[in-house]
Coordinates of C-alpha atoms and ligand atoms in Angstrom, one line a residue:
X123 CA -11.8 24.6 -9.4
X124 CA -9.3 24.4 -6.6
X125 CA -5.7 24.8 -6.9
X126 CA -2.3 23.5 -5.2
X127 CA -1.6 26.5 -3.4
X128 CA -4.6 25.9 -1.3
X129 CA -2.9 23.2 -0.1
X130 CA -0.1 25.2 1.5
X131 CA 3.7 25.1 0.2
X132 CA 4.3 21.9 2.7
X133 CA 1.7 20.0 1.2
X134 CA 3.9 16.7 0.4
X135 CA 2.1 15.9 -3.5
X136 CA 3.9 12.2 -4.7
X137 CA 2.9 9.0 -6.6
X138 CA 3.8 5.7 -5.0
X139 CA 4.7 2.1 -6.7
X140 CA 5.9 -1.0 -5.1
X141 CA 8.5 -3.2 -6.2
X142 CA 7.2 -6.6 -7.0
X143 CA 4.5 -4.7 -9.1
X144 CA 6.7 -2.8 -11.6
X145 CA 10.5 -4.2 -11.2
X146 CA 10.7 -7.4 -13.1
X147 CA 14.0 -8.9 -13.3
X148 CA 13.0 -11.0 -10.8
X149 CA 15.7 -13.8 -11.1
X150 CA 19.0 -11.1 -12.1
X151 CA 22.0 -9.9 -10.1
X152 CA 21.5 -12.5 -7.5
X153 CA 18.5 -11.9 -6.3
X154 CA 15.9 -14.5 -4.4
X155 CA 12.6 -15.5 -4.8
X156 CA 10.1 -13.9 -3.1
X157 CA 6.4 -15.5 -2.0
X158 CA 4.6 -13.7 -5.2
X159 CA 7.7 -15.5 -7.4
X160 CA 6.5 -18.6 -6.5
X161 CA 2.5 -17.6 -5.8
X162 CA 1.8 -16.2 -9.1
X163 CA 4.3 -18.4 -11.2
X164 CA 1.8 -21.7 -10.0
X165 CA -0.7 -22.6 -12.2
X166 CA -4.4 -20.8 -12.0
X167 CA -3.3 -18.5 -8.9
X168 CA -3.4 -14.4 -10.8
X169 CA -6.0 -13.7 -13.3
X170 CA -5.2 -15.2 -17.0
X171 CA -1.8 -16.9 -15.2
X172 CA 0.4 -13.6 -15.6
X173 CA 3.3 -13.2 -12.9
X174 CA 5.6 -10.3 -12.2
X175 CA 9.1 -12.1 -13.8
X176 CA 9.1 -8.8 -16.4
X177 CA 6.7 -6.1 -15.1
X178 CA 7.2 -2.7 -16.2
X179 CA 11.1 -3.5 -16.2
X180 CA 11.6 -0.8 -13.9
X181 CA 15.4 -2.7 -13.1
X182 CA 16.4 -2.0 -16.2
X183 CA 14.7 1.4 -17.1
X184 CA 14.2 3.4 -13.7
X185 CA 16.3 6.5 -15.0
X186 CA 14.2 7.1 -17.6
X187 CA 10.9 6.1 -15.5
X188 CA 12.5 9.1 -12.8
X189 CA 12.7 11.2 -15.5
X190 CA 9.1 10.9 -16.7
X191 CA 8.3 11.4 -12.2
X192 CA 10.5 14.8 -13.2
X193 CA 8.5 15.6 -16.5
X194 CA 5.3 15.2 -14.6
X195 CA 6.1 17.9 -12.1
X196 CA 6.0 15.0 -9.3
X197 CA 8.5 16.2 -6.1
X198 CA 8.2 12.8 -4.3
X199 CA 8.3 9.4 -5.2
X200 CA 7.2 6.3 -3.1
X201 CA 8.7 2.8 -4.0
X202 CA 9.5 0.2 -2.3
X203 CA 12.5 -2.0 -1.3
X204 CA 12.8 -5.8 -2.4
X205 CA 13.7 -7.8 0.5
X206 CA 14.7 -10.8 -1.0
X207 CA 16.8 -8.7 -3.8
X208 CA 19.2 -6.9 -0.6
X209 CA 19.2 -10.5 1.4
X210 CA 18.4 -13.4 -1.0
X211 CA 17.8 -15.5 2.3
X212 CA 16.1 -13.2 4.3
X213 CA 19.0 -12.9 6.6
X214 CA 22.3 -13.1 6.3
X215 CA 24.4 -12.9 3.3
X216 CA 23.8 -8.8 1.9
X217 CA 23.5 -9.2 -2.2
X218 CA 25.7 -5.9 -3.5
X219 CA 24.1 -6.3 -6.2
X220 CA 20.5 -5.6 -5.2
X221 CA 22.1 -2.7 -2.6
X222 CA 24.1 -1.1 -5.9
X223 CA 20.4 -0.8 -7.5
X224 CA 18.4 0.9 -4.7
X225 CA 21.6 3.0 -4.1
X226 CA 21.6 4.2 -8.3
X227 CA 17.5 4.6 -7.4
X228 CA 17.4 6.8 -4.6
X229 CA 21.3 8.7 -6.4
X230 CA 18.9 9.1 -9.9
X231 CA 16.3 10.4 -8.1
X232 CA 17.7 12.6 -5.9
X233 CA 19.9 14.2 -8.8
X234 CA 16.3 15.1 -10.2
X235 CA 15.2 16.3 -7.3
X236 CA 12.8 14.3 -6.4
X237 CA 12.6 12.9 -2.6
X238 CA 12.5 9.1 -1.9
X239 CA 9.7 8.2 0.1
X240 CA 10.6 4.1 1.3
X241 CA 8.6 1.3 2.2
X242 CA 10.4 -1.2 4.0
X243 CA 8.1 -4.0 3.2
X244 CA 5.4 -4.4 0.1
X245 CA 4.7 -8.0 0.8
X246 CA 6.8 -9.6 -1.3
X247 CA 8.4 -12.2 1.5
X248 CA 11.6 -13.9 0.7
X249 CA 10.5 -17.3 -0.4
X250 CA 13.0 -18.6 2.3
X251 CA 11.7 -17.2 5.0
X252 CA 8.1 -18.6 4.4
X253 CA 9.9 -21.5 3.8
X254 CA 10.8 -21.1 8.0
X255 CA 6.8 -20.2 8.4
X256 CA 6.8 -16.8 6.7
X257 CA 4.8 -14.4 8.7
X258 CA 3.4 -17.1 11.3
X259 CA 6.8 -17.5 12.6
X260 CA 7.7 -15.2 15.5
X261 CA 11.6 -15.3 14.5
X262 CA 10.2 -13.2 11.2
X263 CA 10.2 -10.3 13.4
X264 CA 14.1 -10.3 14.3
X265 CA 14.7 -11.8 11.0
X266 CA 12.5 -8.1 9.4
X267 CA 14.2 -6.0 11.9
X268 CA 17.7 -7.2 10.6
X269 CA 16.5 -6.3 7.3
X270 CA 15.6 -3.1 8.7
X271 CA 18.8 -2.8 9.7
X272 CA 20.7 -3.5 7.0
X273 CA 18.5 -0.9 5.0
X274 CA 19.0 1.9 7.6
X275 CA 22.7 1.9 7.5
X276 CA 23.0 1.4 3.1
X277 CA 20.2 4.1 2.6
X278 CA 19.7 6.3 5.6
X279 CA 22.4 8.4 4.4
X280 CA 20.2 9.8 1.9
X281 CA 16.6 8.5 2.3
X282 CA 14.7 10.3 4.8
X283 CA 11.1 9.1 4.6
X284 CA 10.5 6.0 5.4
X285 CA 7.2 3.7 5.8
X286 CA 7.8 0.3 7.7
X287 CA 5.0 -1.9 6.3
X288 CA 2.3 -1.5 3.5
X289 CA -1.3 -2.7 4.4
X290 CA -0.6 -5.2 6.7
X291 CA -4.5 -6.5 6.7
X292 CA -4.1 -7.1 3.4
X293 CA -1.0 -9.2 3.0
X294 CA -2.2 -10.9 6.3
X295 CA -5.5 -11.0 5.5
X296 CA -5.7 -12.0 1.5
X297 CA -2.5 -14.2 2.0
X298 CA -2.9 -16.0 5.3
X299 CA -6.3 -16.2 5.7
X300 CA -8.2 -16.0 2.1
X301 CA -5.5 -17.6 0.0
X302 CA -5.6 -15.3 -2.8
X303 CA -2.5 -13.4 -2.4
X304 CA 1.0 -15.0 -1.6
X305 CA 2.3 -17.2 0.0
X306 CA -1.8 -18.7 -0.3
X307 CA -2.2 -19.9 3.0
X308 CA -5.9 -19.8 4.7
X309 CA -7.8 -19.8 8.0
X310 CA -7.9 -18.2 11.4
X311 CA -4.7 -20.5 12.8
X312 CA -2.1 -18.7 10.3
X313 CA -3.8 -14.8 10.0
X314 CA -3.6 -14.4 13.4
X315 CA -0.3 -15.3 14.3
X316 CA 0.4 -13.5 11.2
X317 CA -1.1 -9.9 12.3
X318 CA 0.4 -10.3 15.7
X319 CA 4.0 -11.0 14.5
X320 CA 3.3 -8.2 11.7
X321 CA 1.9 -5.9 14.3
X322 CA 5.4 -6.4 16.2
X323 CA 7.4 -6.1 13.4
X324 CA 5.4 -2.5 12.2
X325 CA 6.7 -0.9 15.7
X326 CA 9.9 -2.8 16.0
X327 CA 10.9 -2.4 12.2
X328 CA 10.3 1.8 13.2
X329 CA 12.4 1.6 16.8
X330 CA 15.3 0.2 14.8
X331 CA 15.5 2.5 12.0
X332 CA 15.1 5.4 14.2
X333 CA 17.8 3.7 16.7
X334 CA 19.7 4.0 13.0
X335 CA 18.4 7.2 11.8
X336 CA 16.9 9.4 14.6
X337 CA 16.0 12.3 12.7
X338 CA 14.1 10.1 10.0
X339 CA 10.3 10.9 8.9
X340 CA 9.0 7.2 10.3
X341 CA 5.5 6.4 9.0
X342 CA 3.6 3.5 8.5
X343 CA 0.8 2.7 6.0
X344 CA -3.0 1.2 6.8
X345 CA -5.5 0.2 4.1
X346 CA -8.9 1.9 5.5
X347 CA -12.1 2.5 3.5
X348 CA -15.2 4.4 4.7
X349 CA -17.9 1.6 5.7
X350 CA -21.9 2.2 5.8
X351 CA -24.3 -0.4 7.5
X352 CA -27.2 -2.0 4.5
X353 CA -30.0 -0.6 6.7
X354 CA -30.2 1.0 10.3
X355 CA -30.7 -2.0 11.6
X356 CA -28.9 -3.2 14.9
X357 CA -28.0 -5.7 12.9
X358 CA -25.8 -4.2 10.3
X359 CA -24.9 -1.5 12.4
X360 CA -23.1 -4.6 14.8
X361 CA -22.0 -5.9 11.9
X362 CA -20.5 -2.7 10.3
X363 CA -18.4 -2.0 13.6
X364 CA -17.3 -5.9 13.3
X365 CA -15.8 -5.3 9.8
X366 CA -14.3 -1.9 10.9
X367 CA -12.6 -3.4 14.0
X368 CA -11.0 -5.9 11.3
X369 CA -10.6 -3.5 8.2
X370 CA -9.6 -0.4 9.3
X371 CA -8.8 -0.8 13.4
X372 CA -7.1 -4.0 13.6
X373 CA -2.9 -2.5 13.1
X374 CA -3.4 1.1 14.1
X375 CA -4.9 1.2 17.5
X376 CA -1.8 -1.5 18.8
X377 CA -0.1 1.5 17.2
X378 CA -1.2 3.9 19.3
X379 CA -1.2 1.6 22.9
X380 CA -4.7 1.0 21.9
X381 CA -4.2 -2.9 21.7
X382 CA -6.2 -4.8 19.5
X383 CA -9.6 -4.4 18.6
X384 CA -11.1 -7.3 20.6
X385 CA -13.9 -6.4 22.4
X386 CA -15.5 -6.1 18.6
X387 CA -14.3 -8.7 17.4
X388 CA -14.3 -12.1 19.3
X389 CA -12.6 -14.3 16.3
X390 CA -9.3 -12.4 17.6
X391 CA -9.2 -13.9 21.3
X392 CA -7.0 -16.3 20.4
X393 CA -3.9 -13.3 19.2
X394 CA -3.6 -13.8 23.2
X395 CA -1.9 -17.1 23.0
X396 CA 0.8 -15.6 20.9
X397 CA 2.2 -13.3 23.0
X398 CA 5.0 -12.9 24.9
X399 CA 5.2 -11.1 28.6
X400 CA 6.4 -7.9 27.2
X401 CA 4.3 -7.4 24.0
X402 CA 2.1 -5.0 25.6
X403 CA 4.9 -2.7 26.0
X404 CA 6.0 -3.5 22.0
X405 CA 3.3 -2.8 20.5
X406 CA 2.6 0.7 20.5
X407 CA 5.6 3.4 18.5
X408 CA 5.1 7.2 18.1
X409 CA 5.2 7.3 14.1
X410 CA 6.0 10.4 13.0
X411 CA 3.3 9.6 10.1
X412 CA 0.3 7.5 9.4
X413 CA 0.2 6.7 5.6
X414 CA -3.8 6.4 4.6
X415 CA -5.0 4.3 1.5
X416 CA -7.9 5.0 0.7
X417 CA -10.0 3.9 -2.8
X418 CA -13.7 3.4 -1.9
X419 CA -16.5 3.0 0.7
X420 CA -18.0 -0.1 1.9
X421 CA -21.6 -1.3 2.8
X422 CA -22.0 -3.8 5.0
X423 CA -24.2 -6.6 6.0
X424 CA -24.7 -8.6 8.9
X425 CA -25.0 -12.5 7.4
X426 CA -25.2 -15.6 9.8
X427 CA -23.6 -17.7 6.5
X428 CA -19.7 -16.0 7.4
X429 CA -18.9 -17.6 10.4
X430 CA -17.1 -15.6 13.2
X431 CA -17.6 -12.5 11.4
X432 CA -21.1 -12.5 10.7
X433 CA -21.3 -10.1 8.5
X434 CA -20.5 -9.1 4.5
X435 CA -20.0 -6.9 2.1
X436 CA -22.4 -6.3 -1.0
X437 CA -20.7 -5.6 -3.7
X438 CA -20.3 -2.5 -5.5
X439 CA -21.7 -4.4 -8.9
X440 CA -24.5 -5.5 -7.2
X441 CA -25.5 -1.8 -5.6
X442 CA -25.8 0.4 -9.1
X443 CA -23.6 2.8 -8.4
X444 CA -20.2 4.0 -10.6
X445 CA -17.1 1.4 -10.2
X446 CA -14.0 0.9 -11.3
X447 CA -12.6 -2.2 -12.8
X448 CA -11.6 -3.6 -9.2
X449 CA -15.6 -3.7 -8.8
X450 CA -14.7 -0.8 -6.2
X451 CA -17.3 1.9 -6.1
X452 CA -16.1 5.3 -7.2
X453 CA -16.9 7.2 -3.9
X454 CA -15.1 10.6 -3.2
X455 CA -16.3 11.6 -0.1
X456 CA -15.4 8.1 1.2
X457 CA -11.6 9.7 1.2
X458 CA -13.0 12.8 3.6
X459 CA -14.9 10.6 6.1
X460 CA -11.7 8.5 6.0
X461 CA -9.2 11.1 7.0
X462 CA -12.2 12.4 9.1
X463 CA -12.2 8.6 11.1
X464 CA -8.3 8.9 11.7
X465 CA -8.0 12.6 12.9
X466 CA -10.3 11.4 15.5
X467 CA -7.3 9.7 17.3
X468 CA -5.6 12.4 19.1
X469 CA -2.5 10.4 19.1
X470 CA -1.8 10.9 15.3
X471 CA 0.7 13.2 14.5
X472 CA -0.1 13.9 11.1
X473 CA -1.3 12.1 7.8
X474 CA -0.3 11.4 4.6
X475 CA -2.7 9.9 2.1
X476 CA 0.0 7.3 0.6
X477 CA -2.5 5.7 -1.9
X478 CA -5.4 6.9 -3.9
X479 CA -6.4 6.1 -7.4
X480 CA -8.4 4.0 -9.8
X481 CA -8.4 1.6 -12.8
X482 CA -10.2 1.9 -15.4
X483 CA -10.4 0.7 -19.3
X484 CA -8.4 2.6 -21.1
X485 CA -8.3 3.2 -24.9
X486 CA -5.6 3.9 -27.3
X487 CA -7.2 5.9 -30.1
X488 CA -4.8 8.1 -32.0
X489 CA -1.7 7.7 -30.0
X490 CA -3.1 8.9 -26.7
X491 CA -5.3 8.1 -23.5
X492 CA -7.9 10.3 -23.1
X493 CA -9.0 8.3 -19.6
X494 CA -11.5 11.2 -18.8
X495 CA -12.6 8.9 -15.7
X496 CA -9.4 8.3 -14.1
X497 CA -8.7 12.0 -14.0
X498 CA -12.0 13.2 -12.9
X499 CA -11.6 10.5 -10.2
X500 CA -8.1 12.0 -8.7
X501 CA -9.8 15.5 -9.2
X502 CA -12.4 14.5 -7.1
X503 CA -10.6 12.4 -4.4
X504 CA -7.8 15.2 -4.3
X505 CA -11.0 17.9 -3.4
X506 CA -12.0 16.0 -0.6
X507 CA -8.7 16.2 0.6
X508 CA -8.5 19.8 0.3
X509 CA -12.1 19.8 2.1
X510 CA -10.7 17.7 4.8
X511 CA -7.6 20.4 5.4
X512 CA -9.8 23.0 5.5
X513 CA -11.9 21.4 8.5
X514 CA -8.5 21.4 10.7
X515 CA -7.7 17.5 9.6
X516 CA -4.0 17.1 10.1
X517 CA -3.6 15.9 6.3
X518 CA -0.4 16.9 5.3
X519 CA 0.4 14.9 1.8
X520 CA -1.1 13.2 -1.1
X521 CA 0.5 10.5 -3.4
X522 CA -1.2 8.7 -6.7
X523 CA -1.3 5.4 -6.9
X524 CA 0.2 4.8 -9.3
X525 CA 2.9 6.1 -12.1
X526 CA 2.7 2.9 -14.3
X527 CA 0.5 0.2 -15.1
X528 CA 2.2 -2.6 -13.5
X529 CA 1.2 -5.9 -12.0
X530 CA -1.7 -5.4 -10.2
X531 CA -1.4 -8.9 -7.7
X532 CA -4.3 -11.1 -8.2
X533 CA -5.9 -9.5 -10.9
X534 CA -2.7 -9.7 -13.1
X535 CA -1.8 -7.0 -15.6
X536 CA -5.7 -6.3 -16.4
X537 CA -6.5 -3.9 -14.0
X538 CA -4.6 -0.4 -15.5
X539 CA -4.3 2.0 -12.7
X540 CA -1.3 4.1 -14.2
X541 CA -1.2 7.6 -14.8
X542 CA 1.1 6.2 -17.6
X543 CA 0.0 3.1 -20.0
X544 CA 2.7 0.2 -19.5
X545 CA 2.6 -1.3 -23.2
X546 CA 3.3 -4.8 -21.5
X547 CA 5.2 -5.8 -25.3
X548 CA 7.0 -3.1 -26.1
X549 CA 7.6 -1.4 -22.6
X550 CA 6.6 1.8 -24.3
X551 CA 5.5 4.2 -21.8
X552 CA 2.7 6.8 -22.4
X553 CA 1.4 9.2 -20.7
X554 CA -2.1 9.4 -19.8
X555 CA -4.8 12.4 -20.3
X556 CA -4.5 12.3 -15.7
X557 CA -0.9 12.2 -16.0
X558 CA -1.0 15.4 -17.9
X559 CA -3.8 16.8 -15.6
X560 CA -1.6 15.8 -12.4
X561 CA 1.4 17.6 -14.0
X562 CA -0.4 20.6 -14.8
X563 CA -1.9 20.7 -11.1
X564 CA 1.5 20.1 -9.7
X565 CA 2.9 23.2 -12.1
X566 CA 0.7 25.4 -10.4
X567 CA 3.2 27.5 -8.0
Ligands
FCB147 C1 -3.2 -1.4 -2.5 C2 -1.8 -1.8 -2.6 C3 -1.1 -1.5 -3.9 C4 -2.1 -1.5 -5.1 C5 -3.4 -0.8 -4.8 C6 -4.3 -0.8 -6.0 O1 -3.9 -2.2 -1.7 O2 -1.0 -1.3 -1.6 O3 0.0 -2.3 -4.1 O4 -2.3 -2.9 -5.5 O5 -4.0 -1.3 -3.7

């Protein structure tokens, strides 16, 4: 077995939410609508028509939720900040209200000592500004750095760790291309726009808060996962670096003053015709952190059926190997080769693994959760990050995803990935058999 001291005492150990997924209240104090208000409250859109109006009611009962964070040992805590609940609009008019609750949040959880970790933006849009375009629009990127703005001077007082955007290939790619996230839009002539202007907004959102806030931890954070070709084909090879250009390169090399992935992947040309004379020079910001969420590997496929891409992935079900109820494959070393990938760019400063964790079908039997899986899984993910420090890879955090069983987008409430069971009725809150494994890790001095 392997310890937290191995990890060194800088080691940052968290758990991370967001605020769509576990908030509720989504029509009290003032507050807007946001894209998933509207997405998952339209018929047939989120597995068995569930929507995120009540959540985990984490409005209404975040002390107590901080003080379970507290019980569980946990020194850092990851959430996110509603845009539409600070500026109902999306510019403009400031709702005290929705400021007064992030302000009790981050006061709460600072009392307890435990450290707010921020994410700017965890896709949940203000309904208004998709109105306008959303994300296609190129005025969202001084419309999301006036948000930024407005965040930096209510919370940089007291919050110092901030991330600027959460995953943008998945909000642009499952809600501007596929259609299955919010706001549900599809096809090449709205996801790229949409990763250019997000792309703009990930450096620009980070040069105004740290215009704001210079000595603030600035990160950013990238959904990545470790891909495999089918065969050793030329063929799947090709196809695997296609997928990876789109999957894991796509946001972080613009980043870094790499610029976009293009010469592996054509069906991106056209982000060309969307830029403006300085862009090149916009692109690229010096984050103090790159946030890494990582759940699974992928093997890929070349397939002359998807157009542009030309090229699949087989899924996990389909493969015979251990999954979780995403149809993910349960895959440690998948987190190791990941960290291993990103280490590779010399221009990374240092990198926190934001995400990692699993959902599984828990049962109830006697009053508690022995989910056996779910905490073998962050065992095993955790030692492959410890293998990874050991090899010299600047991995310098770790955060669960997630505290509660909450609204897991598409897929609805079914999908429990919780270290503590969210009885959706009740709102009783229960910790898990890995919640009390994590807490005993994290007690560990
Ligand atoms: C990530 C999201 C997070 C959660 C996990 C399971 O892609 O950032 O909100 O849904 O997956």
């Amino acid at each position: 077995m392997f310890n937290k001291k191995q990890f060194g005492a800088e080691f940052k150990w968290g758990v991370s939410t967001a605020a769509y997924q576990i908030e509720g209240a989504h029509n009290i104090d003032d507050k807007g609508f946001s894209i998933w208000d509207t997405f998952s409250n339209q018929n047939k859109k989120i597995l068995g028509n569930h929507n995120g109006n009540h959540a985990c009611d984490f409005y209404n009962r975040h002390e107590d939720d901080l003080k379970l964070i507290k019980y569980l040992n946990i020194p850092n805590f990851r959430f996110s900040l509603s845009w539409p609940r600070i500026l109902p609009s999306g510019i403009g008019t400031i709702n005290q209200k929705g400021v007064d609750f992030y302000d009790r949040l981050i006061d709460h959880s600072m009392e307890l000592g435990v450290t707010p970790w921020v994410t700017l933006y965890h896709w949940d849009l203000p309904q208004m500004i998709e109105d306008k375009g959303g994300w296609t629009n190129r005025d969202v990127v001084s419309w999301f750095s006036d948000f930024v703005e407005v965040c930096a001077n209510k919370f940089g007082d007291r919050v110092n760790n901030w991330m600027i955007l959460n995953e943008p290939m998945v909000f642009t790619g499952a809600g501007y291309f596929l259609g299955i996230h919010a706001p549900g839009r599809k096809g090449l002539k709205n996801f790229i726009p949409a990763v250019h202007h997000a792309a703009l907004c990930q450096s620009l959102g980070a040069r105004v808060l740290k215009s704001i806030c210079p000595n603030a931890n600035v990160g950013t954070t990238f959904s990545c996962s470790h891909l495999e070709p089918n065969t050793s084909s030329e063929k799947d090879k090709l196809a695997t670096k296609r997928v990876d250009a789109l999957i894991n390169r796509l946001f972080i090399e613009p980043s870094l003053g790499l610029g976009y992935p293009t010469d592996d992947l054509k069906l991106l040309d056209r982000i060309y015709d969307y830029f403006l004379p300085d862009d090149e020079k916009l692109l690229p910001f010096d984050f103090d952190f790159v946030g890494l969420q990582n759940y699974t590997r992928e093997i890929v496929t070349h397939s002359y059926f998807v157009p542009l891409l030309q090229a699949k992935l087989i899924k996990a079900d389909k493969r015979n190997v251990p999954i979780t109820l995403m149809n993910w494959e349960v895959y440690p070393d998948a987190m190791y080769q990941t960290l291993k990938k990103f280490d590779q760019y010399s221009q990374i400063k240092k990198i926190i693994v934001t995400e990692n964790g699993a959902a599984f079908h828990d049962v109830f039997f006697d009053g508690k959760i022995e989910d056996e899986l779910r905490a073998n899984y962050l065992k095993d993910h955790i030692r492959e990050v410890l293998r990874a420090k050991n090899d010299g890879i600047k991995v310098e955090g770790y955060f669960v995803w997630t505290l509660l069983d909450n609204f897991e987008w598409a897929e609805g409430f079914y999908p429990r990935f919780g270290i503590v069971h969210t009885n959706f009725k009740t709102q009783e809150r229960t910790i898990k058999k890995s919640g009390y494994w994590y807490k005993n890790f994290l007690d560990n001095k």
